[in-house]
CSV table of C-alpha atoms in Angstrom, one decimal:
chain,number,residue,atom,x,y,z
A,241,MET,CA,-72.5,63.1,151.9
A,242,SER,CA,-74.4,60.5,151.1
A,243,ALA,CA,-72.5,56.9,150.6
A,244,LYS,CA,-72.1,55.2,147.3
A,245,PRO,CA,-75.3,52.4,147.1
A,246,LYS,CA,-74.0,49.0,147.8
A,247,LEU,CA,-74.7,45.8,145.8
A,248,TYR,CA,-75.1,42.3,147.5
A,249,TYR,CA,-75.2,39.3,144.9
A,250,PHE,CA,-72.9,36.9,143.1
A,251,ASP,CA,-70.3,37.8,141.0
A,252,GLY,CA,-72.5,37.6,137.9
A,253,ARG,CA,-75.4,38.9,135.8
A,254,GLY,CA,-78.5,37.2,137.4
A,255,LYS,CA,-81.2,39.4,139.0
A,256,MET,CA,-78.6,42.6,139.8
A,257,GLU,CA,-77.7,43.2,136.3
A,258,SER,CA,-80.6,45.5,135.5
A,259,ILE,CA,-80.0,47.4,139.0
A,260,ARG,CA,-76.0,47.4,137.6
A,261,TRP,CA,-77.5,49.0,134.2
A,262,LEU,CA,-80.0,51.3,135.4
A,263,LEU,CA,-77.7,53.0,138.5
A,264,ALA,CA,-74.7,53.2,135.4
A,265,ALA,CA,-77.0,54.8,133.3
A,266,ALA,CA,-78.2,57.6,136.0
A,267,GLY,CA,-74.4,58.2,136.2
A,268,VAL,CA,-74.3,56.9,140.1
A,269,GLU,CA,-71.6,55.2,141.2
A,270,PHE,CA,-71.7,51.7,143.4
A,271,ASP,CA,-69.8,49.2,145.4
A,272,GLU,CA,-70.4,45.5,145.0
A,273,GLU,CA,-70.0,42.6,147.4
A,274,PHE,CA,-69.8,39.7,145.9
A,275,LEU,CA,-71.2,36.3,147.6
A,276,GLU,CA,-68.8,33.8,147.4
A,277,THR,CA,-69.6,30.7,149.8
A,278,ARG,CA,-72.7,29.6,151.6
A,279,ASP,CA,-71.1,30.7,155.0
A,280,GLN,CA,-71.4,34.3,153.7
A,281,TYR,CA,-74.9,34.1,152.7
A,282,GLU,CA,-75.9,32.7,156.0
A,283,LYS,CA,-73.7,35.4,157.9
A,284,LEU,CA,-76.3,37.9,156.0
A,285,LEU,CA,-79.0,36.1,156.6
A,286,GLN,CA,-78.6,36.0,160.1
A,287,SER,CA,-77.8,39.8,160.2
A,288,GLY,CA,-81.5,40.3,159.4
A,289,SER,CA,-80.2,42.1,156.1
A,290,LEU,CA,-82.3,40.1,154.0
A,291,LEU,CA,-86.3,40.8,154.4
A,292,PHE,CA,-87.4,37.9,152.6
A,293,GLN,CA,-84.0,36.3,152.7
A,294,GLN,CA,-83.0,36.7,149.4
A,295,VAL,CA,-80.4,38.6,147.3
A,296,PRO,CA,-80.8,41.1,145.2
A,297,MET,CA,-80.0,43.5,148.1
A,298,VAL,CA,-79.0,47.2,147.8
A,299,GLU,CA,-78.2,49.4,150.5
A,300,MET,CA,-78.6,52.7,149.8
A,301,ASP,CA,-80.1,55.8,151.5
A,302,GLY,CA,-80.1,54.6,154.7
A,303,MET,CA,-82.3,51.3,153.5
A,304,ARG,CA,-81.8,47.9,153.0
A,305,MET,CA,-83.8,47.4,149.6
A,306,VAL,CA,-85.0,43.9,148.5
A,307,GLN,CA,-86.8,42.8,145.6
A,308,THR,CA,-85.5,43.6,142.4
A,309,ARG,CA,-88.8,45.8,141.1
A,310,ALA,CA,-88.8,48.0,144.1
A,311,ILE,CA,-85.1,48.9,143.9
A,312,LEU,CA,-85.0,49.5,139.8
A,313,SER,CA,-87.9,51.6,140.6
A,314,TYR,CA,-86.6,53.6,143.7
A,315,ILE,CA,-83.6,54.3,141.3
A,316,ALA,CA,-85.4,55.1,138.6
A,317,ALA,CA,-87.5,58.0,140.3
A,318,LYS,CA,-84.8,59.1,142.4
A,319,TYR,CA,-82.5,59.7,138.9
A,320,ASN,CA,-85.8,61.2,136.6
A,321,LEU,CA,-85.6,58.1,134.8
A,322,TYR,CA,-89.5,57.5,135.7
A,323,GLY,CA,-91.3,59.7,133.0
A,324,LYS,CA,-92.8,63.1,134.2
A,325,ASP,CA,-96.4,62.0,135.3
A,326,LEU,CA,-98.3,58.9,136.5
A,327,LYS,CA,-99.2,58.3,132.7
A,328,GLU,CA,-95.6,58.1,131.2
A,329,ARG,CA,-95.1,56.2,134.7
A,330,ALA,CA,-98.1,53.6,133.4
A,331,LEU,CA,-96.2,53.3,130.1
A,332,ILE,CA,-92.4,53.0,131.1
A,333,ASP,CA,-93.8,50.4,133.7
A,334,MET,CA,-95.6,48.5,131.1
A,335,TYR,CA,-92.5,48.6,128.4
A,336,VAL,CA,-90.8,47.5,131.2
A,337,GLY,CA,-92.8,44.7,132.2
A,338,GLY,CA,-92.4,43.4,128.7
A,339,THR,CA,-88.4,43.4,128.7
A,340,ASP,CA,-88.2,42.3,132.4
A,341,ASP,CA,-90.3,39.1,130.8
A,342,LEU,CA,-88.6,38.7,127.9
A,343,MET,CA,-85.0,38.5,129.9
A,344,GLY,CA,-86.8,36.3,132.5
A,345,PHE,CA,-86.5,33.4,129.5
A,346,ILE,CA,-82.7,34.2,129.7
A,347,LEU,CA,-82.4,34.3,133.5
A,348,LEU,CA,-82.7,30.7,133.5
A,349,PHE,CA,-80.8,29.8,130.7
A,350,PRO,CA,-77.5,28.8,132.4
A,351,PHE,CA,-79.2,26.4,134.5
A,352,LEU,CA,-80.8,24.4,131.9
A,353,SER,CA,-79.5,20.8,130.7
A,354,VAL,CA,-77.7,21.2,127.1
A,355,GLU,CA,-80.7,19.9,125.6
A,356,ASP,CA,-83.2,22.2,127.0
A,357,LYS,CA,-80.6,25.2,126.4
A,358,GLU,CA,-81.0,24.3,122.4
A,359,LYS,CA,-84.6,24.8,122.6
A,360,GLN,CA,-84.8,27.9,125.1
A,361,ARG,CA,-82.7,30.1,122.7
A,362,ALA,CA,-85.1,29.3,119.9
A,363,PHE,CA,-87.8,30.2,122.5
A,364,ILE,CA,-86.0,33.2,123.3
A,365,VAL,CA,-85.7,34.1,119.6
A,366,GLN,CA,-88.9,33.5,118.6
A,367,LYS,CA,-90.5,35.6,121.6
A,368,ALA,CA,-88.4,38.1,120.7
A,369,THR,CA,-88.8,38.2,117.6
A,370,SER,CA,-92.8,37.6,117.1
A,371,ARG,CA,-94.0,39.1,120.7
A,372,TYR,CA,-91.7,41.8,122.1
A,373,PHE,CA,-89.0,43.5,119.6
A,374,PRO,CA,-92.5,44.5,117.3
A,375,VAL,CA,-94.0,46.3,119.7
A,376,TYR,CA,-91.0,48.4,120.8
A,377,GLU,CA,-90.3,48.8,116.8
A,378,LYS,CA,-93.7,50.2,116.4
A,379,VAL,CA,-93.5,52.6,119.4
A,380,LEU,CA,-90.4,54.0,117.8
A,381,LYS,CA,-91.8,54.4,114.4
A,382,ASP,CA,-94.9,55.9,115.2
A,383,HIS,CA,-93.6,58.7,117.3
A,384,GLY,CA,-90.3,59.0,115.3
A,385,GLN,CA,-88.7,60.5,118.6
A,386,ASP,CA,-85.0,59.4,119.8
A,387,PHE,CA,-86.6,57.6,123.3
A,388,LEU,CA,-89.4,55.3,124.2
A,389,VAL,CA,-91.6,57.7,126.6
A,390,GLY,CA,-91.9,61.4,126.4
A,391,ASN,CA,-89.2,62.3,124.4
A,392,ASN,CA,-87.0,61.8,127.7
A,393,PHE,CA,-84.3,59.2,128.5
A,394,SER,CA,-86.0,56.7,130.9
A,395,TRP,CA,-85.7,53.6,132.8
A,396,ALA,CA,-87.8,52.2,129.7
A,397,ASP,CA,-84.9,52.7,127.1
A,398,VAL,CA,-82.3,51.4,129.7
A,399,HIS,CA,-83.8,48.1,130.3
A,400,LEU,CA,-84.7,47.7,125.9
A,401,LEU,CA,-81.1,48.3,125.3
A,402,GLU,CA,-80.0,45.4,128.3
A,403,SER,CA,-82.4,42.7,126.4
A,404,ILE,CA,-81.7,43.8,123.3
A,405,LEU,CA,-77.8,42.9,123.4
A,406,MET,CA,-79.0,40.0,126.0
A,407,VAL,CA,-80.7,38.2,122.8
A,408,GLU,CA,-78.0,39.1,120.2
A,409,GLU,CA,-75.7,37.2,122.6
A,410,LYS,CA,-77.6,34.3,121.8
A,411,LYS,CA,-78.5,35.4,117.7
A,412,SER,CA,-76.3,38.0,116.7
A,413,ASP,CA,-78.6,39.0,113.9
A,414,VAL,CA,-81.8,39.3,116.1
A,415,LEU,CA,-82.1,42.5,115.0
A,416,SER,CA,-82.1,42.2,111.0
A,417,GLY,CA,-86.1,42.9,110.7
A,418,PHE,CA,-86.0,45.7,113.2
A,419,PRO,CA,-84.5,49.1,111.7
A,420,GLN,CA,-86.0,51.2,114.2
A,421,LEU,CA,-84.3,49.1,117.1
A,422,GLN,CA,-80.9,49.1,115.4
A,423,ALA,CA,-81.2,53.0,115.2
A,424,PHE,CA,-82.1,52.8,119.0
A,425,LYS,CA,-79.2,50.9,119.9
A,426,ALA,CA,-76.6,53.0,118.4
A,427,ARG,CA,-77.9,55.9,119.8
A,428,ILE,CA,-78.4,54.6,123.2
A,429,SER,CA,-75.1,53.0,123.1
A,430,SER,CA,-73.4,56.6,123.0
A,431,ILE,CA,-74.9,58.1,125.4
A,432,PRO,CA,-72.1,59.1,128.0
A,433,THR,CA,-73.1,56.5,131.1
A,434,ILE,CA,-73.8,54.0,128.9
A,435,LYS,CA,-70.7,54.1,126.6
A,436,LYS,CA,-68.7,54.3,129.6
A,437,PHE,CA,-71.0,51.3,131.2
A,438,LEU,CA,-70.2,49.3,127.9
A,439,GLU,CA,-66.5,49.7,127.8
A,440,PRO,CA,-64.0,47.1,129.0
A,441,GLY,CA,-63.6,47.6,133.3
A,442,SER,CA,-66.8,48.8,134.3
A,443,GLN,CA,-69.2,46.9,136.4
A,444,ARG,CA,-70.9,45.3,133.7
A,445,LYS,CA,-71.0,41.3,133.9
A,446,PRO,CA,-70.1,39.0,131.3
A,447,VAL,CA,-72.3,36.2,129.9
A,448,PRO,CA,-72.3,33.9,132.8
A,449,ASP,CA,-70.5,30.6,132.9
A,450,ASP,CA,-70.2,27.4,134.7
A,451,LYS,CA,-68.1,29.0,137.3
A,452,TYR,CA,-71.1,31.3,138.1
A,453,VAL,CA,-73.8,28.1,137.8
A,454,GLU,CA,-71.7,26.7,140.3
A,455,THR,CA,-71.5,29.2,142.5
A,456,VAL,CA,-75.1,30.1,142.6
A,457,ARG,CA,-76.0,26.7,143.1
A,458,ARG,CA,-73.2,26.7,146.2
A,459,VAL,CA,-74.4,29.6,147.9
A,460,LEU,CA,-78.1,29.3,148.0
A,461,CYS,CA,-78.1,25.1,147.6
A,462,MET,CA,-79.9,25.3,144.6
A,463,TYR,CA,-79.3,21.8,143.3
A,464,TYR,CA,-82.4,21.0,141.1
A,465,ASP,CA,-82.8,21.4,137.3
A,466,PHE,CA,-85.0,24.4,135.8
A,467,LYS,CA,-87.0,23.3,132.9
A,468,ALA,CA,-86.9,25.2,129.3
A,469,ASN,CA,-90.2,27.1,128.6
B,13,MET,CA,-117.6,62.4,133.0
B,14,SER,CA,-114.9,59.7,133.0
B,15,GLN,CA,-116.0,56.0,132.1
B,16,LYS,CA,-115.5,53.1,134.4
B,17,PRO,CA,-112.3,51.0,134.1
B,18,ARG,CA,-112.9,48.1,131.6
B,19,LEU,CA,-111.5,44.7,133.0
B,20,THR,CA,-110.5,42.2,130.2
B,21,TYR,CA,-109.8,38.3,131.7
B,22,LEU,CA,-111.3,35.2,132.4
B,23,ASN,CA,-114.0,34.6,134.5
B,24,GLY,CA,-111.7,33.8,137.4
B,25,ARG,CA,-108.7,34.9,139.9
B,26,GLY,CA,-105.6,34.5,138.2
B,27,ARG,CA,-103.6,37.9,137.7
B,28,MET,CA,-106.5,39.8,137.6
B,29,GLU,CA,-107.8,39.1,140.9
B,30,SER,CA,-105.3,41.6,142.6
B,31,ILE,CA,-106.3,44.1,140.4
B,32,ARG,CA,-110.2,43.4,141.4
B,33,TRP,CA,-109.0,43.8,145.3
B,34,LEU,CA,-107.0,47.7,144.7
B,35,LEU,CA,-109.9,48.7,142.7
B,36,ALA,CA,-112.3,47.6,145.0
B,37,ALA,CA,-110.3,48.9,148.3
B,38,ALA,CA,-110.1,52.0,146.2
B,39,GLY,CA,-113.6,52.0,146.4
B,40,VAL,CA,-113.8,52.3,142.2
B,41,GLU,CA,-116.3,50.8,140.6
B,42,PHE,CA,-115.4,48.6,137.4
B,43,GLU,CA,-116.8,46.8,134.4
B,44,GLU,CA,-116.0,43.5,133.4
B,45,VAL,CA,-115.4,41.2,129.9
B,46,TYR,CA,-115.1,37.8,130.3
B,47,LEU,CA,-113.1,35.6,127.9
B,48,GLU,CA,-114.5,32.5,127.4
B,49,THR,CA,-113.3,31.2,124.0
B,50,LYS,CA,-110.3,31.3,121.8
B,51,GLU,CA,-111.9,33.5,119.2
B,52,GLN,CA,-112.4,36.1,121.7
B,53,TYR,CA,-108.9,36.4,123.0
B,54,ASP,CA,-107.4,35.9,118.8
B,55,LYS,CA,-109.6,39.0,118.0
B,56,LEU,CA,-108.5,41.2,120.8
B,57,ILE,CA,-104.9,40.3,119.9
B,58,LYS,CA,-106.3,41.1,115.9
B,59,ASP,CA,-107.5,44.3,117.2
B,60,GLY,CA,-104.4,45.4,118.7
B,61,PHE,CA,-105.5,45.8,122.3
B,62,LEU,CA,-103.1,43.6,123.9
B,63,LEU,CA,-99.8,45.4,123.6
B,64,PHE,CA,-97.8,42.0,124.4
B,65,GLN,CA,-100.5,39.6,123.3
B,66,GLN,CA,-101.5,39.1,126.8
B,67,VAL,CA,-104.1,39.7,129.6
B,68,PRO,CA,-105.2,41.2,132.2
B,69,LEU,CA,-106.2,43.8,130.3
B,70,VAL,CA,-107.4,46.8,131.7
B,71,GLU,CA,-109.0,49.7,130.2
B,72,ILE,CA,-108.8,53.0,132.5
B,73,ASP,CA,-108.4,56.7,131.8
B,74,GLY,CA,-107.9,56.5,127.9
B,75,MET,CA,-104.9,53.8,128.1
B,76,LYS,CA,-105.2,50.0,127.2
B,77,MET,CA,-103.0,49.2,130.1
B,78,VAL,CA,-101.5,45.4,130.3
B,79,GLN,CA,-98.6,44.0,132.8
B,80,THR,CA,-100.2,43.3,136.2
B,81,ARG,CA,-97.5,45.2,137.9
B,82,ALA,CA,-97.9,48.6,135.9
B,83,ILE,CA,-101.7,48.5,136.2
B,84,MET,CA,-101.8,47.9,139.9
B,85,SER,CA,-99.2,51.1,140.4
B,86,TYR,CA,-101.2,53.2,138.0
B,87,ILE,CA,-104.4,52.2,140.3
B,88,ALA,CA,-102.4,52.9,143.8
B,89,GLY,CA,-100.6,56.0,142.4
B,90,LYS,CA,-103.8,57.6,141.0
B,91,TYR,CA,-105.9,56.4,144.4
B,92,ASN,CA,-103.2,57.8,146.7
B,93,LEU,CA,-102.5,54.1,148.0
B,94,HIS,CA,-98.7,54.6,147.2
B,95,GLY,CA,-97.0,55.8,150.2
B,96,LYS,CA,-96.8,60.0,150.7
B,97,ASP,CA,-93.2,59.6,149.3
B,98,LEU,CA,-90.2,58.1,147.7
B,99,LYS,CA,-89.2,55.9,150.4
B,100,GLU,CA,-92.4,55.0,151.3
B,101,ARG,CA,-93.3,53.9,147.8
B,102,ALA,CA,-90.0,52.0,148.1
B,103,LEU,CA,-91.3,50.1,151.3
B,104,ILE,CA,-94.7,49.5,149.7
B,105,ASP,CA,-93.1,48.4,146.7
B,106,MET,CA,-90.8,45.7,148.8
B,107,TYR,CA,-93.7,44.3,150.7
B,108,VAL,CA,-96.1,43.8,147.8
B,109,GLU,CA,-93.3,42.2,145.4
B,110,GLY,CA,-92.5,39.8,148.4
B,111,ILE,CA,-96.2,39.3,148.9
B,112,THR,CA,-96.6,38.5,144.7
B,113,ASP,CA,-93.9,36.1,145.0
B,114,LEU,CA,-96.2,34.3,147.7
B,115,MET,CA,-99.2,34.6,145.8
B,116,GLN,CA,-97.5,33.1,142.8
B,117,MET,CA,-97.4,29.9,144.4
B,118,ILE,CA,-101.3,29.8,144.9
B,119,LEU,CA,-101.3,31.5,141.1
B,120,MET,CA,-99.7,28.3,139.6
B,121,PHE,CA,-101.3,25.6,142.0
B,122,PRO,CA,-104.6,24.7,140.1
B,123,PHE,CA,-102.1,23.7,137.1
B,124,SER,CA,-100.0,21.3,138.8
B,125,PRO,CA,-100.4,17.6,138.3
B,126,PRO,CA,-103.1,16.0,140.6
B,127,ASP,CA,-99.9,14.0,142.6
B,128,ALA,CA,-98.0,17.3,143.1
B,129,LYS,CA,-100.8,19.1,145.0
B,130,GLU,CA,-99.9,17.9,148.8
B,131,LYS,CA,-96.5,18.8,148.0
B,132,ASN,CA,-97.8,22.4,146.9
B,133,ILE,CA,-99.7,23.0,149.6
B,134,GLU,CA,-97.0,22.3,151.9
B,135,SER,CA,-94.7,24.2,149.8
B,136,ILE,CA,-97.2,27.3,150.2
B,137,LYS,CA,-97.8,26.6,153.9
B,138,GLU,CA,-93.8,26.5,154.5
B,139,ARG,CA,-93.1,29.8,152.6
B,140,ALA,CA,-96.2,31.8,154.0
B,141,THR,CA,-95.2,30.7,157.8
B,142,ASN,CA,-90.9,31.3,157.5
B,143,ARG,CA,-90.9,33.4,155.4
B,144,TYR,CA,-93.4,36.3,154.9
B,145,PHE,CA,-95.8,36.3,157.3
B,146,PRO,CA,-93.1,36.7,160.2
B,147,VAL,CA,-91.9,39.9,158.2
B,148,PHE,CA,-95.4,41.4,158.1
B,149,GLU,CA,-96.0,40.4,162.0
B,150,LYS,CA,-92.7,41.9,162.9
B,151,VAL,CA,-93.2,44.8,160.9
B,152,LEU,CA,-96.7,45.7,162.3
B,153,LYS,CA,-95.5,44.5,166.2
B,154,GLN,CA,-92.4,47.0,165.8
B,155,HIS,CA,-94.3,50.4,165.1
B,156,GLY,CA,-97.9,49.4,166.7
B,157,GLN,CA,-99.9,50.8,163.7
B,158,ASP,CA,-102.7,49.6,161.8
B,159,PHE,CA,-101.1,50.0,158.7
B,160,LEU,CA,-98.1,48.6,157.2
B,161,VAL,CA,-96.4,51.5,155.9
B,162,GLY,CA,-96.7,55.3,157.2
B,163,ASN,CA,-99.7,55.0,159.2
B,164,LYS,CA,-101.9,55.2,156.2
B,165,PHE,CA,-103.8,52.2,154.2
B,166,SER,CA,-102.2,51.8,151.7
B,167,TRP,CA,-101.8,49.1,148.3
B,168,ALA,CA,-99.2,46.8,150.7
B,169,ASP,CA,-102.1,46.5,153.0
B,170,VAL,CA,-105.0,45.6,150.2
B,171,GLN,CA,-102.0,43.1,149.0
B,172,LEU,CA,-101.6,41.5,152.5
B,173,MET,CA,-104.9,41.2,153.2
B,174,GLU,CA,-105.8,39.3,149.7
B,175,ALA,CA,-102.4,36.7,150.4
B,176,ILE,CA,-103.7,36.0,154.3
B,177,LEU,CA,-107.7,35.1,152.6
B,178,ALA,CA,-105.7,32.7,149.9
B,179,VAL,CA,-103.4,31.1,151.9
B,180,GLU,CA,-106.1,30.4,154.5
B,181,GLU,CA,-108.2,28.7,151.8
B,182,LYS,CA,-105.0,26.2,151.6
B,183,VAL,CA,-104.0,26.2,155.2
B,184,PRO,CA,-106.8,27.0,157.5
B,185,ALA,CA,-105.0,27.6,160.4
B,186,VAL,CA,-101.9,29.3,159.2
B,187,LEU,CA,-102.1,32.0,161.2
B,188,SER,CA,-102.4,30.9,164.8
B,189,GLY,CA,-98.8,31.7,165.5
B,190,PHE,CA,-99.4,35.4,164.2
B,191,PRO,CA,-101.4,37.1,166.4
B,192,GLN,CA,-100.3,40.5,164.8
B,193,LEU,CA,-101.7,39.6,161.3
B,194,GLN,CA,-105.0,38.2,163.0
B,195,MET,CA,-105.6,41.8,164.3
B,196,PHE,CA,-105.0,42.8,160.7
B,197,LYS,CA,-107.1,40.5,159.1
B,198,THR,CA,-109.7,41.6,161.3
B,199,LYS,CA,-109.5,45.4,161.1
B,200,MET,CA,-108.9,45.1,157.0
B,201,SER,CA,-112.2,43.2,157.0
B,202,ASN,CA,-114.0,46.3,158.6
B,203,VAL,CA,-112.2,48.9,156.2
B,204,PRO,CA,-116.0,49.7,154.6
B,205,THR,CA,-114.7,49.2,150.7
B,206,ILE,CA,-113.1,46.2,151.9
B,207,LYS,CA,-116.2,44.7,154.1
B,208,LYS,CA,-118.1,45.3,150.7
B,209,PHE,CA,-115.6,43.4,148.3
B,210,LEU,CA,-115.8,40.6,151.0
B,211,GLN,CA,-119.6,40.1,150.8
B,212,PRO,CA,-121.6,37.9,148.3
B,213,GLY,CA,-122.4,39.6,145.0
B,214,SER,CA,-118.9,41.4,145.0
B,215,PRO,CA,-116.6,41.5,142.0
B,216,ARG,CA,-114.5,39.0,144.0
B,217,LYS,CA,-114.2,35.6,142.3
B,218,PRO,CA,-114.4,32.4,144.3
B,219,PRO,CA,-111.1,30.0,144.1
B,220,PRO,CA,-110.1,28.5,140.4
B,221,ASP,CA,-112.2,25.1,139.8
B,222,ALA,CA,-111.2,22.5,137.1
B,223,HIS,CA,-113.7,24.6,134.5
B,224,TYR,CA,-111.5,27.8,135.2
B,225,VAL,CA,-108.5,25.6,134.5
B,226,GLU,CA,-110.2,24.0,131.4
B,227,THR,CA,-111.1,27.6,130.0
B,228,VAL,CA,-107.1,28.8,130.5
B,229,LEU,CA,-105.8,25.4,128.6
B,230,LYS,CA,-108.3,25.9,126.3
B,231,ILE,CA,-107.6,29.8,125.2
B,232,PHE,CA,-104.1,29.9,126.1
B,233,LYS,CA,-103.5,26.8,124.2
B,234,LYS,CA,-100.6,27.3,122.2
């Protein structure tokens, strides 16, 4: 019997959140070890568990996997969320690339100054509504199916839902011009594994707060400021 | 008969260079369309070629592919450069992603202000010699094989070779503490498709110069 995957990261979203989403969507239970002190991180470094000295790190199937994209690709393929052939995989990779870029703007948000946060919020909403959401709106409208690729639930659907909810946290009515995405959001949210993940008590992490930022800065000795896009 | 893949990008390295390397390594001939003006770029967007309004764009097998990683994964998968099973693929992905992080520093370098350039070269040197190269040095030493993964030529080898040469352009003696990587570099240089790509007249692009930077800023100016 194989052990549950174990996730090593801070007790917060960051780059690990997409991995939590995907495992949850696939119905896979997982354990988590939260980095709280610099000491813990240094021990992890010394143990040689972090290939490039970075987290996320996921222990699964006898591997210590690092690099978010590599981890996500592995999970997607293992749990049949990666399309049925190379071309469907290519589509999924393209779509995930887009939502990844969009969520990337949100990733650095907590580490910005107050003034830059306002600027970044506007930037996120502008990019979401003019560059990213129209693409997925059109894909869904054109084929009229429930899922983005191959009429089958995939990583692309999970990633898009995650990004929609994150942008909505910055502007609650951001989906107002996107009827297909509204229907998509309702549909995917009601998939049993996703529904469970969206309920209180799941391993989904809340919006990053000051305590999270403090922890990351302390553990990584990352005291410089990021700039808005 | 299927057509050659067609690459649309600026006439320079940027994010397209890794794709050129991979296609070349796989022995695949390709065509290139060079973006020179903002009008050309705006037209591509208007005509619906660019899914997220961005290049690289690679037209291949009836698809208009964007997103560098998606394109490379497809090419690697199609030409058997992505390992024999899921676990080998995972290793290749980990290695490629790490190398991509290093290459990102080089990608951004031409766009940094003149007074930051020396500091940036130091950062590239530090990351290469303390974080990335030691990993691959160790991998090669431990299994003693010619290639990084599964005793077979893969996307990871191509990406590492590209990165070594790119870093050496900034830090010429960077491989001095890495005997395995020196041997690896020699071996990869002799792989026939790579040897060909390294010869003058190949689609390989030169290091970015002022004209390239100017063109980027002109075309993508908001």
